[in-house]
Short mmCIF file of C-alpha atoms (C1' of nucleotides) in Angstrom, two decimals:
data_model
loop_
_atom_site.label_atom_id
_atom_site.label_comp_id
_atom_site.label_asym_id
_atom_site.label_seq_id
_atom_site.Cartn_x
_atom_site.Cartn_y
_atom_site.Cartn_z
CA MET A 1 128.59 28.54 130.90
CA TYR A 2 129.73 25.50 132.85
CA LEU A 3 133.46 25.56 133.08
CA THR A 4 133.81 21.83 132.33
CA LYS A 5 132.15 22.39 128.85
CA TYR A 6 134.22 25.66 128.30
CA PHE A 7 137.53 26.06 126.65
CA LEU A 8 139.89 27.94 129.22
CA PRO A 9 143.40 26.83 128.81
CA ILE A 10 144.98 28.51 131.89
CA LEU A 11 148.62 28.26 132.52
CA LYS A 12 150.01 27.87 136.10
CA GLU A 13 153.39 29.06 135.30
CA ASN A 14 154.62 32.09 133.45
CA PRO A 15 155.54 31.57 129.79
CA SER A 16 159.09 32.89 129.37
CA GLU A 17 158.24 34.83 126.21
CA ALA A 18 155.99 37.36 128.17
CA GLN A 19 157.59 40.01 129.92
CA ILE A 20 155.17 42.61 130.66
CA THR A 21 152.10 42.01 133.10
CA SER A 22 149.34 42.25 130.49
CA HIS A 23 150.89 39.97 128.13
CA ARG A 24 151.68 37.36 130.92
CA LEU A 25 148.22 37.46 132.22
CA MET A 26 146.55 37.08 128.87
CA LEU A 27 148.75 34.04 128.15
CA ARG A 28 148.24 32.53 131.67
CA SER A 29 144.48 33.10 131.62
CA GLY A 30 144.02 31.59 128.35
CA MET A 31 142.70 34.57 126.42
CA ILE A 32 145.32 34.47 123.42
CA LYS A 33 147.78 32.16 121.85
CA GLN A 34 150.64 33.47 119.87
CA SER A 35 150.61 32.30 116.42
CA SER A 36 153.93 33.93 115.17
CA ALA A 37 155.74 37.26 116.37
CA GLY A 38 152.94 39.69 116.90
CA ILE A 39 150.07 37.84 115.65
CA TYR A 40 147.79 35.92 118.18
CA SER A 41 144.75 33.70 118.04
CA TRP A 42 141.92 34.97 120.32
CA LEU A 43 140.83 32.23 122.62
CA PRO A 44 137.21 32.25 124.03
CA LEU A 45 137.76 34.39 127.09
CA GLY A 46 140.04 36.93 125.03
CA LEU A 47 137.48 36.98 122.13
CA LYS A 48 134.69 37.88 124.72
CA VAL A 49 136.60 40.91 126.20
CA LEU A 50 137.66 41.97 122.64
CA LYS A 51 133.98 41.87 121.59
CA LYS A 52 132.78 43.68 124.51
CA ILE A 53 135.14 46.59 123.90
CA GLU A 54 134.32 46.79 120.28
CA GLN A 55 130.57 46.75 121.18
CA ILE A 56 131.23 49.86 123.37
CA VAL A 57 133.31 51.54 120.78
CA ILE A 58 130.46 50.89 118.19
CA GLU A 59 127.73 52.29 120.47
CA GLU A 60 129.58 55.46 121.27
CA GLN A 61 130.46 56.00 117.71
CA VAL A 62 126.73 55.41 116.53
CA ALA A 63 125.60 57.76 119.57
CA ALA A 64 127.98 60.54 117.91
CA GLY A 65 126.26 60.05 114.63
CA HIS A 66 128.97 58.02 112.90
CA ILE A 67 128.04 55.40 110.47
CA PRO A 68 129.53 52.01 110.52
CA ILE A 69 130.79 50.31 107.49
CA LEU A 70 133.24 47.45 106.66
CA MET A 71 136.31 47.57 104.49
CA PRO A 72 138.46 44.84 103.52
CA THR A 73 141.86 43.84 105.14
CA ILE A 74 143.34 43.32 101.44
CA GLN A 75 143.59 46.36 99.38
CA PRO A 76 144.75 47.16 95.81
CA ALA A 77 148.15 48.87 95.64
CA ASP A 78 146.96 51.13 92.96
CA LEU A 79 144.79 53.47 95.37
CA TRP A 80 147.82 53.77 97.34
CA LYS A 81 149.91 54.69 94.29
CA GLU A 82 147.31 57.71 93.71
CA SER A 83 147.90 58.91 97.41
CA GLY A 84 151.61 58.58 97.16
CA ARG A 85 151.85 56.44 100.08
CA LEU A 86 152.83 53.17 98.45
CA ASN A 87 156.33 54.27 98.45
CA ASP A 88 156.17 56.46 101.49
CA TYR A 89 155.01 53.64 103.79
CA GLY A 90 157.83 51.47 103.51
CA SER A 91 158.37 47.86 104.80
CA GLU A 92 156.01 48.31 107.54
CA MET A 93 153.35 47.59 104.84
CA LEU A 94 152.89 43.98 104.01
CA ARG A 95 152.96 43.62 100.26
CA ILE A 96 151.24 40.80 98.47
CA GLU A 97 150.91 39.71 94.88
CA ASP A 98 147.81 37.90 93.53
CA ARG A 99 147.93 35.07 91.00
CA HIS A 100 147.41 37.66 88.34
CA GLY A 101 150.57 39.67 89.24
CA ARG A 102 148.50 42.56 90.62
CA GLY A 103 149.85 44.54 93.69
CA MET A 104 147.92 44.13 96.61
CA LEU A 105 148.63 44.70 100.50
CA TYR A 106 147.18 44.18 103.87
CA GLY A 107 145.87 47.25 104.95
CA PRO A 108 147.69 49.10 107.77
CA THR A 109 145.11 51.77 107.75
CA ASN A 110 142.32 52.83 105.34
CA GLU A 111 142.41 56.42 104.08
CA GLU A 112 142.71 55.50 100.61
CA LEU A 113 139.84 53.10 100.55
CA VAL A 114 137.50 55.34 102.29
CA THR A 115 138.38 58.12 100.00
CA ASP A 116 137.85 56.15 97.16
CA ILE A 117 134.25 55.05 98.28
CA PHE A 118 133.55 58.79 99.13
CA ARG A 119 134.49 60.19 95.81
CA SER A 120 132.52 57.56 93.95
CA HIS A 121 129.27 58.33 95.70
CA ILE A 122 129.36 61.77 97.13
CA THR A 123 129.73 64.94 95.19
CA SER A 124 127.59 67.46 96.96
CA TYR A 125 127.82 69.58 100.09
CA LYS A 126 124.24 68.55 100.88
CA ASP A 127 125.48 65.11 101.87
CA LEU A 128 127.80 66.45 104.28
CA PRO A 129 129.02 66.16 107.08
CA LYS A 130 129.54 62.43 107.34
CA THR A 131 131.71 60.01 109.26
CA LEU A 132 132.35 56.55 108.11
CA PHE A 133 134.04 54.18 110.63
CA HIS A 134 134.82 50.63 110.68
CA ILE A 135 136.48 48.16 113.15
CA GLN A 136 138.68 45.65 111.22
CA TRP A 137 141.93 43.80 111.42
CA LYS A 138 145.12 45.81 110.38
CA PHE A 139 148.31 44.54 109.74
CA ARG A 140 151.83 46.42 110.22
CA ASP A 141 154.97 44.67 109.75
CA GLU A 142 156.56 46.01 112.91
CA VAL A 143 160.25 45.40 113.11
CA ARG A 144 159.98 44.41 116.45
CA PRO A 145 156.71 43.40 117.72
CA ARG A 146 156.36 43.17 121.71
CA PHE A 147 154.39 43.27 124.77
CA GLY A 148 151.82 40.99 123.42
CA VAL A 149 148.56 42.50 121.87
CA MET A 150 149.70 46.07 123.11
CA ARG A 151 152.23 46.00 120.05
CA GLY A 152 151.34 43.13 117.73
CA ARG A 153 151.66 43.18 113.81
CA GLU A 154 148.26 42.28 113.49
CA PHE A 155 145.73 44.31 115.43
CA PHE A 156 141.99 45.15 115.70
CA MET A 157 141.28 48.72 115.45
CA LYS A 158 138.49 51.11 115.01
CA ASP A 159 139.07 53.73 112.51
CA GLY A 160 136.75 56.62 111.40
CA TYR A 161 137.21 59.08 108.52
CA SER A 162 135.00 62.31 108.61
CA PHE A 163 134.15 64.32 105.67
CA ASP A 164 133.18 67.98 105.87
CA MET A 165 132.56 70.68 103.42
CA ASP A 166 134.82 73.23 105.22
CA ARG A 167 137.20 73.76 108.09
CA GLU A 168 134.65 74.87 110.58
CA SER A 169 132.63 71.91 109.95
CA ALA A 170 135.58 69.67 110.06
CA ILE A 171 136.71 71.13 113.41
CA HIS A 172 133.29 70.23 114.90
CA SER A 173 133.75 66.74 113.67
CA TYR A 174 137.05 66.73 115.40
CA ASN A 175 135.65 67.92 118.69
CA ARG A 176 132.72 65.24 118.28
CA HIS A 177 135.30 62.54 118.10
CA MET A 178 137.13 63.78 121.08
CA ILE A 179 134.25 63.48 123.20
CA SER A 180 133.10 60.20 121.72
CA TYR A 181 136.30 58.86 122.55
CA LEU A 182 136.27 60.35 126.05
CA ARG A 183 132.86 58.62 126.66
CA THR A 184 134.19 55.42 125.30
CA TYR A 185 137.15 55.38 127.59
CA GLU A 186 134.94 56.29 130.70
CA ARG A 187 132.58 53.41 129.80
CA LEU A 188 135.59 50.94 129.70
CA GLY A 189 136.64 51.94 133.14
CA LEU A 190 139.57 53.68 131.91
CA GLN A 191 140.80 57.04 132.27
CA ALA A 192 142.50 58.27 128.99
CA ILE A 193 144.07 61.55 128.94
CA PRO A 194 143.87 63.54 125.62
CA MET A 195 147.27 64.90 124.83
CA LYS A 196 148.40 67.18 122.30
CA ALA A 197 150.22 65.12 119.49
CA ASP A 198 152.70 65.86 116.90
CA THR A 199 150.92 66.70 113.63
CA GLY A 200 153.96 66.11 111.38
CA PRO A 201 154.31 68.15 108.22
CA ILE A 202 150.53 69.11 108.04
CA GLY A 203 150.86 71.09 111.16
CA GLY A 204 148.14 72.70 113.24
CA ASP A 205 146.59 72.02 116.48
CA TYR A 206 144.38 69.33 115.55
CA SER A 207 145.63 65.94 116.82
CA HIS A 208 145.21 64.42 120.12
CA GLU A 209 146.60 61.05 121.44
CA PHE A 210 144.58 59.47 124.08
CA LEU A 211 146.96 58.01 126.78
CA VAL A 212 146.08 55.67 129.70
CA LEU A 213 148.29 56.09 132.71
CA ALA A 214 150.06 52.74 133.55
CA GLU A 215 153.77 51.92 134.88
CA THR A 216 154.54 49.77 131.87
CA GLY A 217 153.47 52.50 129.44
CA GLU A 218 155.74 53.12 126.44
CA SER A 219 155.92 56.82 126.80
CA GLU A 220 156.59 59.45 129.22
CA VAL A 221 153.81 61.53 129.81
CA PHE A 222 153.55 65.19 131.53
CA TYR A 223 150.44 66.72 132.67
CA ASP A 224 148.53 69.12 134.67
CA LYS A 225 146.92 67.49 137.72
CA LYS A 226 143.71 69.20 136.42
CA VAL A 227 143.29 66.78 133.73
CA THR A 228 142.96 63.59 135.80
CA ASP A 229 140.21 65.33 137.94
CA SER A 230 137.93 65.91 135.10
CA SER A 231 135.51 63.49 133.52
CA LEU A 232 132.31 63.53 131.54
CA GLY A 233 130.47 61.40 133.98
CA GLU A 234 126.64 61.01 133.43
CA ARG A 235 126.31 64.32 131.76
CA LYS A 236 124.01 64.40 128.33
CA ILE A 237 125.94 65.04 125.19
CA ASP A 238 124.27 67.01 122.41
CA TYR A 239 126.50 66.22 119.47
CA SER A 240 124.88 68.64 117.31
CA ASP A 241 125.69 71.56 119.79
CA LYS A 242 128.74 73.12 118.18
CA GLN A 243 129.44 75.56 121.03
CA GLY A 244 128.59 73.12 123.71
CA ILE A 245 130.90 70.51 122.40
CA ALA A 246 133.75 72.99 121.61
CA ALA A 247 133.36 74.00 125.46
CA ILE A 248 133.92 70.58 126.65
CA VAL A 249 136.84 69.98 124.37
CA GLU A 250 138.20 73.01 125.70
CA SER A 251 137.87 72.00 129.05
CA PHE A 252 139.72 68.65 128.56
CA THR A 253 142.43 70.13 126.25
CA GLN A 254 143.23 73.44 127.90
CA PRO A 255 145.21 72.10 130.68
CA TYR A 256 148.85 70.93 129.82
CA ALA A 257 149.14 67.29 128.85
CA ARG A 258 151.63 65.94 126.48
CA THR A 259 153.85 62.86 125.85
CA ASP A 260 157.68 63.22 125.72
CA GLU A 261 157.50 63.66 121.99
CA THR A 262 155.90 66.97 122.31
CA HIS A 263 156.64 68.18 125.69
CA ASP A 264 157.61 71.57 126.42
CA GLN A 265 159.44 72.02 129.73
CA ASN A 266 159.22 75.91 129.70
CA LEU A 267 155.52 75.71 129.26
CA PHE A 268 155.17 72.94 131.84
CA ASN A 269 157.27 74.80 134.47
CA LYS A 270 154.71 77.63 134.45
CA LEU A 271 152.31 75.29 136.50
CA PRO A 272 152.48 75.50 140.14
CA PRO A 273 154.67 72.60 141.23
CA GLU A 274 152.06 70.58 143.14
CA ARG A 275 150.02 70.34 139.84
CA ARG A 276 152.95 69.18 137.69
CA LEU A 277 152.90 65.40 137.19
CA SER A 278 154.74 63.11 135.14
CA ALA A 279 153.97 59.37 134.55
CA ARG A 280 154.09 56.68 131.90
CA GLY A 281 151.24 56.07 129.44
CA ILE A 282 149.92 53.77 126.99
CA GLU A 283 148.49 55.20 123.75
CA VAL A 284 145.17 53.90 123.19
CA GLY A 285 143.86 56.18 120.41
CA GLN A 286 144.35 59.28 118.33
CA ILE A 287 142.36 61.88 116.38
CA PHE A 288 143.64 63.89 113.51
CA TYR A 289 142.29 66.59 111.24
CA PHE A 290 144.43 66.70 108.20
CA GLY A 291 142.31 68.75 105.86
CA THR A 292 142.71 67.92 102.20
CA LYS A 293 145.76 65.78 102.15
CA TYR A 294 144.05 62.76 100.58
CA SER A 295 141.26 64.45 98.91
CA GLU A 296 143.64 66.49 96.91
CA SER A 297 145.94 63.46 95.75
CA MET A 298 142.70 61.29 95.14
CA ASN A 299 140.75 64.08 93.80
CA ALA A 300 137.66 63.92 96.19
CA GLU A 301 135.76 66.84 95.21
CA ILE A 302 132.41 68.22 96.39
CA VAL A 303 130.27 71.04 95.04
CA LEU A 304 129.60 73.88 97.30
CA PRO A 305 126.43 76.02 97.41
CA ASP A 306 127.69 78.46 95.11
CA GLY A 307 128.44 75.98 92.50
CA LYS A 308 132.18 75.89 92.92
CA ARG A 309 134.10 72.73 93.43
CA THR A 310 136.49 72.11 96.39
CA PHE A 311 138.41 69.31 98.00
CA VAL A 312 136.61 67.73 100.95
CA GLU A 313 137.97 68.40 104.29
CA MET A 314 138.99 65.30 106.25
CA GLY A 315 139.86 63.77 109.34
CA SER A 316 140.81 60.30 110.64
CA HIS A 317 140.52 58.52 114.12
CA GLY A 318 141.56 55.49 115.56
CA ILE A 319 141.05 53.31 118.66
CA GLY A 320 143.26 50.44 119.12
CA VAL A 321 140.63 47.88 120.25
CA SER A 322 143.08 44.91 120.53
CA ARG A 323 145.65 47.11 122.30
CA LEU A 324 142.85 48.22 124.74
CA VAL A 325 142.66 44.61 126.00
CA GLY A 326 146.17 44.99 127.09
CA ALA A 327 145.88 48.31 128.39
CA LEU A 328 142.91 47.52 130.55
CA ILE A 329 144.80 44.81 132.18
CA GLU A 330 147.97 46.89 132.65
CA ALA A 331 145.53 49.47 134.59
CA ASN A 332 143.50 46.71 136.38
CA HIS A 333 145.40 43.92 137.99
CA ASP A 334 147.08 42.79 141.15
CA ASP A 335 149.50 40.09 142.23
CA LEU A 336 146.93 37.29 141.61
CA GLY A 337 145.77 38.29 138.29
CA ILE A 338 143.29 40.47 136.25
CA ILE A 339 140.52 42.68 137.74
CA TRP A 340 138.22 43.42 134.94
CA PRO A 341 136.06 46.41 135.19
CA THR A 342 132.51 45.15 134.93
CA PRO A 343 131.69 46.62 131.66
CA VAL A 344 134.21 44.51 129.76
CA ALA A 345 134.44 41.62 131.93
CA PRO A 346 134.28 38.27 130.13
CA PHE A 347 131.80 37.03 132.67
CA LEU A 348 129.94 39.32 135.32
CA ALA A 349 130.02 36.46 137.94
CA VAL A 350 131.40 32.89 138.64
CA ILE A 351 129.59 30.41 140.88
CA ILE A 352 132.28 28.53 142.66
CA ASN A 353 131.18 25.16 144.05
CA LEU A 354 133.52 24.50 147.33
CA LYS A 355 132.56 20.76 147.30
CA HIS A 356 132.53 18.95 144.25
CA GLY A 357 130.37 15.79 144.59
CA ASP A 358 128.10 17.35 147.35
CA LYS A 359 124.54 16.85 146.07
CA LYS A 360 123.18 19.84 147.97
CA THR A 361 125.90 22.47 147.06
CA GLU A 362 125.86 21.14 143.48
CA LYS A 363 121.86 21.79 143.36
CA VAL A 364 122.19 25.23 144.98
CA CYS A 365 124.76 26.13 142.38
CA GLU A 366 122.78 24.92 139.42
CA LYS A 367 119.55 26.81 140.91
CA ILE A 368 121.64 30.01 141.23
CA TYR A 369 122.93 29.50 137.76
CA GLU A 370 119.49 29.19 136.28
CA ASN A 371 118.27 32.07 138.28
CA LEU A 372 121.05 34.43 136.92
CA VAL A 373 121.02 33.24 133.29
CA SER A 374 117.34 33.71 133.03
CA ALA A 375 117.60 37.15 134.57
CA GLY A 376 120.08 37.82 131.57
CA LEU A 377 123.38 37.76 133.22
CA ASP A 378 126.51 36.11 131.78
CA VAL A 379 127.76 33.92 134.65
CA LEU A 380 130.39 30.95 134.69
CA TYR A 381 129.85 28.20 136.85
CA ASP A 382 133.02 26.38 138.17
CA ASP A 383 131.78 22.87 138.28
CA ARG A 384 135.31 21.37 138.08
CA ASP A 385 136.55 18.53 140.49
CA GLU A 386 139.29 20.87 141.93
CA ARG A 387 140.31 21.79 145.15
CA VAL A 388 139.01 25.15 146.45
CA GLY A 389 142.43 26.82 146.22
CA VAL A 390 142.59 25.93 142.74
CA LYS A 391 139.22 27.39 142.03
CA PHE A 392 139.83 30.50 143.91
CA ALA A 393 143.23 31.00 142.16
CA THR A 394 141.78 30.39 138.59
CA MET A 395 139.09 32.90 139.14
CA ASP A 396 141.35 35.46 140.78
CA LEU A 397 143.64 34.87 137.77
CA ILE A 398 141.01 35.56 135.06
CA GLY A 399 139.48 38.34 136.85
CA ILE A 400 135.95 37.74 136.97
CA PRO A 401 134.29 40.78 139.11
CA TRP A 402 132.00 38.67 141.30
CA GLN A 403 132.50 35.19 142.95
CA ILE A 404 129.48 33.66 144.32
CA ILE A 405 130.76 31.10 146.65
CA VAL A 406 128.70 27.95 147.76
CA GLY A 407 129.80 25.65 150.22
CA PRO A 408 128.56 23.16 152.56
CA ARG A 409 129.65 25.17 155.89
CA ASP A 410 127.83 28.45 154.91
CA LEU A 411 124.97 26.54 153.20
CA SER A 412 124.25 24.61 156.43
CA GLU A 413 123.32 27.91 158.09
CA GLY A 414 121.43 28.97 155.06
CA PHE A 415 124.09 31.34 153.51
CA ILE A 416 126.05 31.73 150.43
CA GLU A 417 129.00 34.25 150.19
CA LEU A 418 129.59 36.92 147.42
CA LYS A 419 133.12 38.08 146.89
CA PHE A 420 134.18 41.26 144.90
CA ARG A 421 137.20 40.59 143.16
CA LYS A 422 138.58 44.13 143.19
CA ASP A 423 138.84 44.56 146.97
CA GLY A 424 138.22 40.86 148.12
CA LYS A 425 135.26 42.00 150.29
CA ARG A 426 132.89 39.37 151.10
CA THR A 427 129.37 39.38 151.90
CA ARG A 428 127.06 36.73 153.29
CA ILE A 429 123.86 36.37 151.50
CA SER A 430 120.84 34.46 152.71
CA PHE A 431 120.49 31.63 150.28
CA SER A 432 116.46 31.76 150.67
CA ASP A 433 116.85 35.29 149.55
CA CYS A 434 119.49 34.96 146.80
CA SER A 435 117.47 35.51 143.76
CA SER A 436 116.62 38.99 144.81
CA GLU A 437 119.54 39.98 146.96
CA LEU A 438 122.21 38.59 144.87
CA LEU A 439 120.69 40.11 141.75
CA ASN A 440 120.69 43.53 143.33
CA ALA A 441 124.16 43.18 144.31
CA LEU A 442 125.47 41.93 140.84
CA ARG A 443 123.51 44.88 139.31
CA VAL A 444 125.39 47.63 141.14
"C1'" C B 1 167.80 47.49 111.22
"C1'" G B 2 172.28 47.69 115.06
"C1'" G B 3 173.58 45.00 119.64
"C1'" G B 4 172.66 40.86 123.02
"C1'" C B 5 170.32 36.06 124.16
"C1'" U B 6 167.42 31.44 123.59
"C1'" A B 7 165.51 26.80 121.27
"C1'" U B 8 165.35 19.61 125.28
"C1'" A B 9 157.59 16.56 127.21
"C1'" G B 10 151.61 20.98 127.10
"C1'" C B 11 154.03 24.76 130.50
"C1'" G B 12 159.00 26.34 133.40
"C1'" C B 13 163.68 24.49 133.47
"C1'" A B 14 168.28 21.14 134.41
"C1'" G B 15 171.71 18.15 131.30
"C1'" U B 16 175.86 21.25 126.76
"C1'" C B 17 181.80 23.42 129.61
"C1'" U B 18 184.55 17.58 130.08
"C1'" G B 19 180.57 13.45 123.69
"C1'" G B 20 178.76 7.35 125.91
"C1'" U B 21 170.99 4.36 128.01
"C1'" A B 22 167.23 12.02 128.11
"C1'" G B 23 165.94 14.05 133.63
"C1'" C B 24 163.15 17.24 137.28
"C1'" G B 25 158.68 20.26 138.75
"C1'" C B 26 154.14 21.68 137.30
"C1'" G B 27 150.15 19.99 134.06
"C1'" U B 28 148.01 15.54 132.18
"C1'" U B 29 145.68 9.71 132.66
"C1'" C B 30 143.97 5.80 136.15
"C1'" G B 31 143.13 4.49 141.42
"C1'" U B 32 142.63 5.52 146.70
"C1'" C B 33 142.29 9.10 150.38
"C1'" U B 34 140.93 14.21 150.70
"C1'" G B 35 137.59 18.64 150.50
"C1'" G B 36 136.75 26.88 152.63
"C1'" G B 37 142.92 29.35 149.31
"C1'" G B 38 147.30 25.85 143.76
"C1'" G B 39 146.37 18.73 148.87
"C1'" A B 40 148.63 13.36 149.66
"C1'" C B 41 149.91 8.53 148.26
"C1'" G B 42 150.39 4.78 144.29
"C1'" A B 43 150.71 3.51 139.12
"C1'" G B 44 150.98 5.34 133.86
"C1'" A B 45 151.31 8.32 129.19
"C1'" G B 46 154.17 11.73 126.67
"C1'" G B 47 160.43 14.09 123.79
"C1'" U B 48 163.73 11.53 116.00
"C1'" C B 49 166.72 17.44 122.10
"C1'" G B 50 164.18 23.98 116.24
"C1'" U B 51 166.26 22.57 111.42
"C1'" G B 52 170.23 20.87 107.69
"C1'" A B 53 175.17 19.43 106.88
"C1'" G B 54 179.92 18.02 109.04
"C1'" U B 55 183.50 15.79 112.81
"C1'" U B 56 183.32 10.89 115.39
"C1'" C B 57 183.11 4.06 116.77
"C1'" A B 58 179.41 7.22 119.12
"C1'" A B 59 176.42 14.01 119.13
"C1'" A B 60 171.14 17.18 123.22
"C1'" U B 61 176.54 17.77 123.94
"C1'" C B 62 181.74 19.71 119.23
"C1'" U B 63 181.97 22.79 114.08
"C1'" C B 64 179.44 25.42 110.13
"C1'" G B 65 174.79 26.92 107.88
"C1'" C B 66 169.76 28.05 108.22
"C1'" U B 67 165.07 29.04 110.93
"C1'" A B 68 162.03 30.65 114.76
"C1'" G B 69 161.35 33.32 119.15
"C1'" C B 70 162.79 36.64 123.22
"C1'" C B 71 165.31 41.29 125.31
"C1'" C B 72 168.01 46.54 124.78
"C1'" G B 73 168.18 50.33 121.21
"C1'" A B 74 165.98 53.10 116.71
"C1'" C B 75 160.67 52.91 114.86
"C1'" C B 76 155.22 52.83 115.66
"C1'" A B 77 147.66 52.22 116.91
#
RNA sequence: CGGGCUAUAGCGCAGUCUGGUAGCGCGUUCGUCUGGGGGACGAGAGGUCGUGAGUUCAAAUCUCGCUAGCCCGACCA
């Protein structure tokens, strides 16, 4: 993409409404524009990041055997009457009336809809287990939206719903989700710690929130140092291996890790002092096994092998996709701007022409651009007539991982320069060799 | 929903107390110089001062209402 042909409305100064880093940087780098409180338009750069996160989430869900669907944003109020949540949900739910006077609502979540889909089509244990998920816009009419996309009213969320014939199978579904979430966060370049969550009136051990550690996090978290030392890494996951999956889940959830809501100081104090850590965290996902709460109220039954009927066991699982954009920035930035982890970067690299109007540098930039694009890489070419300082400042701000710097000085000696945004390290690369050496470097 | 604050050019702000020709920086347009970390000079464009009413010869400025946004708290993916 040639920058002069793109739409990248960056701001040099901080918008006064943005208080926290990610919100400020998202506005300054032209990723979003506020439309009203807690509701945003996603501009090209922001949309690219959002879609990259979405794609990774989808891939990991599909890898875990979960099935994508798409449910509507507008839902009929009748279904919510059935579950009893029409009254319970309160004014956080945006209620709408259509022209016929029918009660509608902008969905804050989808348990009712998905249960309705399930009960219409699945009646036998033979069709189980199944997990349906979708990634869709939700709306919660927060009293006080803030922190940009981290706590907007409209938000983009992956929510999945598992259906199982019995508790044992449902727990395996729960564990499967745990692993698929851990993998998702790792691929995004984030460390998210599963923390025991409040299960409310339903009770039980089966709810975890996933927290990313960041200074600006909204909750205080307490954890055993062990949890930040563990990662899935490259290991192969066999989602059909119940024991294996359960063992991995155990290894991640056994060490102490809780938010201030469920924190137990006495338990925490049993850890050796050097392993007791506390920090702030941003919640980026939650998984929940709630049994038959909705299947009972909405009458979603299945027939078991012995011919008896039973209510289907359910769980729901969410990842805040739009919130993750903010969380990623909170976890990856410096004074100059954003530092995107490569997997979610809006562009892998940017070619910076240091001397606009110089035929030779322009030609080299264009050649590099063509090479990289034809190699399948998504690169930006800063072909603006701007001073170098402006170009560097812009690119540092929007956080593209690699800067390919082309200027007459180095070029006269046959070199171009490659700078890594994260550590600022620069490498000189022979221009004659740039198609192979550069490609290798970018594919690290 | 309780408490606090704000609204003047695309963005950041001054002007409001003490009513009298609407200003600064950045950005933007044109030109010249410049060219390895937000450059210089010159010339422009751009605002019914959030909105409605009132007071006054005269309102960005004073009074009242309304709306929107932000912050702290309670609440939440």
